[in-house]
mmCIF file of C-alpha atoms in Angstrom:
data_model
loop_
_atom_site.group_PDB
_atom_site.id
_atom_site.type_symbol
_atom_site.label_atom_id
_atom_site.label_comp_id
_atom_site.label_asym_id
_atom_site.label_seq_id
_atom_site.Cartn_x
_atom_site.Cartn_y
_atom_site.Cartn_z
ATOM 1 C CA PRO A 1 13.388 18.615 -6.704
ATOM 2 C CA SER A 2 11.851 15.087 -6.539
ATOM 3 C CA GLN A 3 11.047 13.582 -3.184
ATOM 4 C CA ALA A 4 13.721 10.878 -3.688
ATOM 5 C CA SER A 5 16.454 13.413 -4.141
ATOM 6 C CA LEU A 6 15.673 15.639 -1.140
ATOM 7 C CA SER A 7 18.394 16.438 1.252
ATOM 8 C CA PRO A 8 17.932 16.240 5.070
ATOM 9 C CA GLU A 9 18.311 20.031 5.078
ATOM 10 C CA THR A 10 15.427 20.408 2.571
ATOM 11 C CA ALA A 11 13.377 18.079 4.645
ATOM 12 C CA ALA A 12 14.049 20.142 7.748
ATOM 13 C CA LEU A 13 12.975 23.275 5.914
ATOM 14 C CA LEU A 14 9.772 21.580 4.788
ATOM 15 C CA GLU A 15 9.135 20.519 8.368
ATOM 16 C CA ASN A 16 9.417 24.249 9.422
ATOM 17 C CA ILE A 17 6.978 25.187 6.643
ATOM 18 C CA LEU A 18 4.645 22.444 7.935
ATOM 19 C CA THR A 19 4.888 23.772 11.496
ATOM 20 C CA PHE A 20 3.780 27.260 10.083
ATOM 21 C CA TYR A 21 0.981 25.545 8.042
ATOM 22 C CA ASP A 22 -0.293 23.661 11.091
ATOM 23 C CA ARG A 23 -0.410 26.884 13.205
ATOM 24 C CA PHE A 24 -2.167 28.707 10.372
ATOM 25 C CA ALA A 25 -4.759 25.913 10.077
ATOM 26 C CA GLU A 26 -5.198 25.941 13.877
ATOM 27 C CA GLN A 27 -5.938 29.693 13.740
ATOM 28 C CA ASN A 28 -8.366 29.116 10.962
ATOM 29 C CA ALA A 29 -9.909 25.959 12.471
ATOM 30 C CA GLY A 30 -13.427 26.784 10.909
ATOM 31 C CA ASP A 31 -11.935 26.633 7.406
ATOM 32 C CA ALA A 32 -12.221 22.951 6.347
ATOM 33 C CA ARG A 33 -10.285 23.577 3.140
ATOM 34 C CA LEU A 34 -7.231 24.772 5.132
ATOM 35 C CA GLN A 35 -7.626 21.859 7.549
ATOM 36 C CA ARG A 36 -7.704 19.487 4.653
ATOM 37 C CA GLU A 37 -4.575 21.011 3.088
ATOM 38 C CA ALA A 38 -2.784 20.814 6.502
ATOM 39 C CA ALA A 39 -3.625 17.116 6.581
ATOM 40 C CA ARG A 40 -2.218 16.511 3.031
ATOM 41 C CA ALA A 41 0.887 18.473 3.895
ATOM 42 C CA ASN A 42 1.474 16.338 6.980
ATOM 43 C CA ARG A 43 1.113 13.171 4.911
ATOM 44 C CA ARG A 44 3.491 14.437 2.366
ATOM 45 C CA VAL A 45 6.081 15.436 4.937
ATOM 46 C CA GLY A 46 5.694 11.982 6.428
ATOM 47 C CA ASP A 47 6.365 10.638 2.962
ATOM 48 C CA ILE A 48 9.514 12.710 2.564
ATOM 49 C CA HIS A 49 10.946 11.593 5.925
ATOM 50 C CA ALA A 50 10.062 7.975 4.994
ATOM 51 C CA ARG A 51 11.984 8.331 1.763
ATOM 52 C CA LEU A 52 14.963 9.634 3.604
ATOM 53 C CA GLY A 53 14.855 6.642 5.957
ATOM 54 C CA GLU A 54 13.752 8.744 8.981
ATOM 55 C CA VAL A 55 11.161 6.422 10.493
ATOM 56 C CA THR A 56 10.523 8.290 13.759
ATOM 57 C CA GLN A 57 10.187 11.615 11.976
ATOM 58 C CA ALA A 58 7.871 10.208 9.369
ATOM 59 C CA SER A 59 5.469 8.662 11.893
ATOM 60 C CA GLN A 60 4.630 11.936 13.659
ATOM 61 C CA PRO A 61 3.233 13.770 10.529
ATOM 62 C CA TYR A 62 1.227 10.748 9.635
ATOM 63 C CA GLN A 63 -0.396 10.690 13.126
ATOM 64 C CA ARG A 64 -1.198 14.428 12.731
ATOM 65 C CA ALA A 65 -2.752 13.782 9.336
ATOM 66 C CA PHE A 66 -4.972 11.015 10.894
ATOM 67 C CA ALA A 67 -6.064 13.416 13.572
ATOM 68 C CA LEU A 68 -6.934 16.091 11.076
ATOM 69 C CA TYR A 69 -8.770 13.667 8.746
ATOM 70 C CA ASP A 70 -10.821 12.354 11.735
ATOM 71 C CA HIS A 71 -11.708 15.930 12.635
ATOM 72 C CA LEU A 72 -12.771 16.650 9.091
ATOM 73 C CA ARG A 73 -14.715 13.491 8.335
ATOM 74 C CA GLU A 74 -18.014 15.201 8.137
ATOM 75 C CA SER A 75 -16.948 18.037 6.062
ATOM 76 C CA MET A 76 -14.814 16.211 3.458
ATOM 77 C CA GLY A 77 -17.278 13.996 1.816
ATOM 78 C CA ASP A 78 -17.139 10.255 1.850
ATOM 79 C CA THR A 79 -14.936 9.638 -1.116
ATOM 80 C CA ASP A 80 -12.241 12.258 -0.297
ATOM 81 C CA TYR A 81 -12.183 11.073 3.347
ATOM 82 C CA ARG A 82 -11.821 7.363 2.506
ATOM 83 C CA LEU A 83 -9.115 8.027 -0.160
ATOM 84 C CA GLU A 84 -6.966 10.356 1.949
ATOM 85 C CA THR A 85 -7.265 8.195 5.106
ATOM 86 C CA ALA A 86 -6.434 4.978 3.217
ATOM 87 C CA ARG A 87 -3.486 6.668 1.475
ATOM 88 C CA THR A 88 -2.132 7.750 4.926
ATOM 89 C CA ARG A 89 -2.728 4.247 6.412
ATOM 90 C CA ASN A 90 -0.923 2.659 3.450
ATOM 91 C CA ALA A 91 1.975 5.141 3.895
ATOM 92 C CA LEU A 92 2.214 4.266 7.552
ATOM 93 C CA GLY A 93 2.100 0.589 6.751
ATOM 94 C CA LYS A 94 4.969 0.943 4.368
ATOM 95 C CA LEU A 95 6.953 2.894 6.953
ATOM 96 C CA GLN A 96 6.293 0.175 9.634
ATOM 97 C CA ARG A 97 7.426 -2.486 7.131
ATOM 98 C CA THR A 98 10.644 -0.584 6.530
ATOM 99 C CA ALA A 99 11.142 -0.380 10.325
ATOM 100 C CA GLY A 100 10.699 -4.207 10.513
ATOM 101 C CA ASP A 101 7.305 -4.215 12.235
ATOM 102 C CA GLU A 102 5.438 -6.573 9.907
ATOM 103 C CA THR A 103 2.452 -6.944 12.318
ATOM 104 C CA ALA A 104 1.832 -3.189 12.593
ATOM 105 C CA SER A 105 2.320 -2.857 8.752
ATOM 106 C CA HIS A 106 -0.235 -5.529 8.100
ATOM 107 C CA LYS A 107 -2.734 -3.865 10.486
ATOM 108 C CA ALA A 108 -2.319 -0.537 8.757
ATOM 109 C CA HIS A 109 -2.962 -2.015 5.398
ATOM 110 C CA LEU A 110 -5.956 -3.951 6.793
ATOM 111 C CA ALA A 111 -7.286 -0.690 8.197
ATOM 112 C CA ALA A 112 -6.907 0.943 4.688
ATOM 113 C CA LEU A 113 -8.672 -1.989 3.039
ATOM 114 C CA GLU A 114 -11.555 -1.636 5.644
ATOM 115 C CA ILE A 115 -11.946 2.074 4.893
ATOM 116 C CA LEU A 116 -11.911 1.486 1.160
ATOM 117 C CA SER A 117 -14.228 -1.547 1.127
ATOM 118 C CA SER A 118 -17.141 0.035 2.935
ATOM 119 C CA PRO A 119 -19.716 1.086 2.048
ATOM 120 C CA ALA A 120 -19.696 -0.808 -1.232
ATOM 121 C CA THR A 121 -21.141 1.111 -4.005
ATOM 122 C CA GLU A 122 -21.599 0.411 -7.703
ATOM 123 C CA ASN A 123 -20.018 3.706 -8.911
ATOM 124 C CA VAL A 124 -16.637 3.561 -7.167
ATOM 125 C CA PRO A 125 -14.403 6.450 -8.349
ATOM 126 C CA PRO A 126 -11.220 5.341 -10.154
ATOM 127 C CA GLU A 127 -9.052 6.878 -7.479
ATOM 128 C CA LEU A 128 -10.687 4.592 -4.814
ATOM 129 C CA ARG A 129 -10.360 1.525 -7.111
ATOM 130 C CA PHE A 130 -6.679 2.314 -7.622
ATOM 131 C CA GLU A 131 -6.009 2.763 -3.947
ATOM 132 C CA LEU A 132 -7.958 -0.438 -3.209
ATOM 133 C CA ALA A 133 -5.750 -2.334 -5.776
ATOM 134 C CA ARG A 134 -2.578 -0.798 -4.185
ATOM 135 C CA THR A 135 -3.811 -1.874 -0.778
ATOM 136 C CA CYS A 136 -4.358 -5.398 -1.902
ATOM 137 C CA PHE A 137 -0.851 -5.436 -3.386
ATOM 138 C CA LEU A 138 0.659 -4.184 -0.218
ATOM 139 C CA LEU A 139 -1.231 -6.847 1.809
ATOM 140 C CA SER A 140 -0.015 -9.565 -0.549
ATOM 141 C CA ARG A 141 3.763 -8.785 -0.136
ATOM 142 C CA ARG A 142 5.742 -11.322 1.736
ATOM 143 C CA PRO A 143 7.576 -10.295 4.882
ATOM 144 C CA ALA A 144 10.906 -8.588 4.122
ATOM 145 C CA ALA A 145 12.878 -11.443 5.729
ATOM 146 C CA GLY A 146 10.709 -14.366 5.101
ATOM 147 C CA PRO A 147 11.564 -17.799 3.829
ATOM 148 C CA GLU A 148 12.771 -18.337 0.340
ATOM 149 C CA PRO A 149 9.914 -18.770 -2.279
ATOM 150 C CA ALA A 150 9.135 -22.273 -3.397
ATOM 151 C CA PRO A 151 11.024 -23.239 -6.534
ATOM 152 C CA HIS A 152 9.090 -23.524 -9.777
ATOM 153 C CA VAL A 153 8.156 -27.083 -10.483
ATOM 154 C CA PRO A 154 7.495 -27.964 -14.110
ATOM 155 C CA ARG A 155 4.223 -29.812 -14.896
ATOM 156 C CA GLY A 156 4.501 -33.534 -14.398
ATOM 157 C CA HIS A 157 7.456 -33.199 -12.048
ATOM 158 C CA HIS A 158 6.819 -33.223 -8.292
ATOM 159 C CA PRO A 159 9.220 -32.659 -5.482
ATOM 160 C CA PRO A 160 9.947 -35.705 -3.334
ATOM 161 C CA THR A 161 7.783 -35.962 -0.268
ATOM 162 C CA ASP A 162 7.214 -38.538 2.405
ATOM 163 C CA HIS A 163 3.741 -39.490 1.165
ATOM 164 C CA GLY A 164 4.689 -42.970 0.140
ATOM 165 C CA PRO A 165 6.103 -44.686 -2.941
ATOM 166 C CA PRO A 166 4.889 -43.770 -6.458
ATOM 167 C CA GLY A 167 1.718 -45.373 -7.546
ATOM 168 C CA SER A 168 0.479 -45.692 -3.892
ATOM 169 C CA GLY A 169 -2.103 -42.911 -4.356
ATOM 170 C CA SER A 170 0.204 -40.316 -3.078
ATOM 171 C CA ILE A 171 0.933 -36.929 -4.626
ATOM 172 C CA PRO A 172 4.349 -37.480 -6.226
ATOM 173 C CA GLY A 173 4.841 -38.758 -9.754
ATOM 174 C CA PRO A 174 3.183 -37.757 -13.034
ATOM 175 C CA GLY A 175 -0.564 -37.632 -13.181
ATOM 176 C CA PRO A 176 -2.695 -39.702 -15.598
ATOM 177 C CA PHE A 177 -3.023 -36.811 -17.874
ATOM 178 C CA ASP A 178 0.736 -35.997 -17.936
ATOM 179 C CA GLU A 179 1.921 -39.178 -19.799
ATOM 180 C CA GLY A 180 3.001 -38.562 -23.331
ATOM 181 C CA ARG A 181 2.470 -34.839 -23.186
ATOM 182 C CA PRO A 182 5.087 -32.206 -23.240
ATOM 183 C CA PRO A 183 5.230 -30.111 -20.027
ATOM 184 C CA PHE A 184 3.701 -27.097 -21.821
ATOM 185 C CA PRO A 185 1.866 -26.683 -25.215
ATOM 186 C CA PRO A 186 4.245 -26.206 -28.250
ATOM 187 C CA PRO A 187 4.514 -22.604 -29.410
ATOM 188 C CA ASP A 188 2.333 -21.404 -32.311
ATOM 189 C CA PHE A 189 4.534 -19.720 -34.865
ATOM 190 C CA GLY A 190 1.734 -18.722 -37.010
ATOM 191 C CA GLY A 191 2.700 -20.887 -39.994
ATOM 192 C CA PRO A 192 0.248 -22.485 -42.513
ATOM 193 C CA PRO A 193 -1.915 -25.268 -41.122
ATOM 194 C CA ASP A 194 -0.659 -28.808 -41.781
#
């Protein structure tokens, strides 16, 4: 089943499997591959809890994933470490936004941006570029309960302000290049030239 359609019972079963996976990884602490898989499994379980709206339960696996990735930093390779850590930071940021903590969410996304932005190299793998773009998108989102966006103002029309009367050098009123022009260029229908 897809993550969006998982029931709480299925999530609980996955949590039990994760507990087994974590113990198995602890017993085989010398095996970096198993440690990496345990970190990914923790992130995925966090994702599942987040999609089910279980904020507290989602936070714990994300924190375990951070601890495992930090432990594995030397053995993972720079690209894998940066990618997996940034993915987990972004997932935590999204979770914190859902919980209404915009400040913590912003900090998590900034941490992901920092991880992805350094060191700058010429040959950045596509996965890192994608996660960097995703991080920038997440940082650009407005707060969930913020003010309404400004209305669209057509060219040549300015909202009233208290900058003074028209023609006094203030911002309102049409500009010198707006007179006699339509607010946008006419469409080109591809007909023969006149």
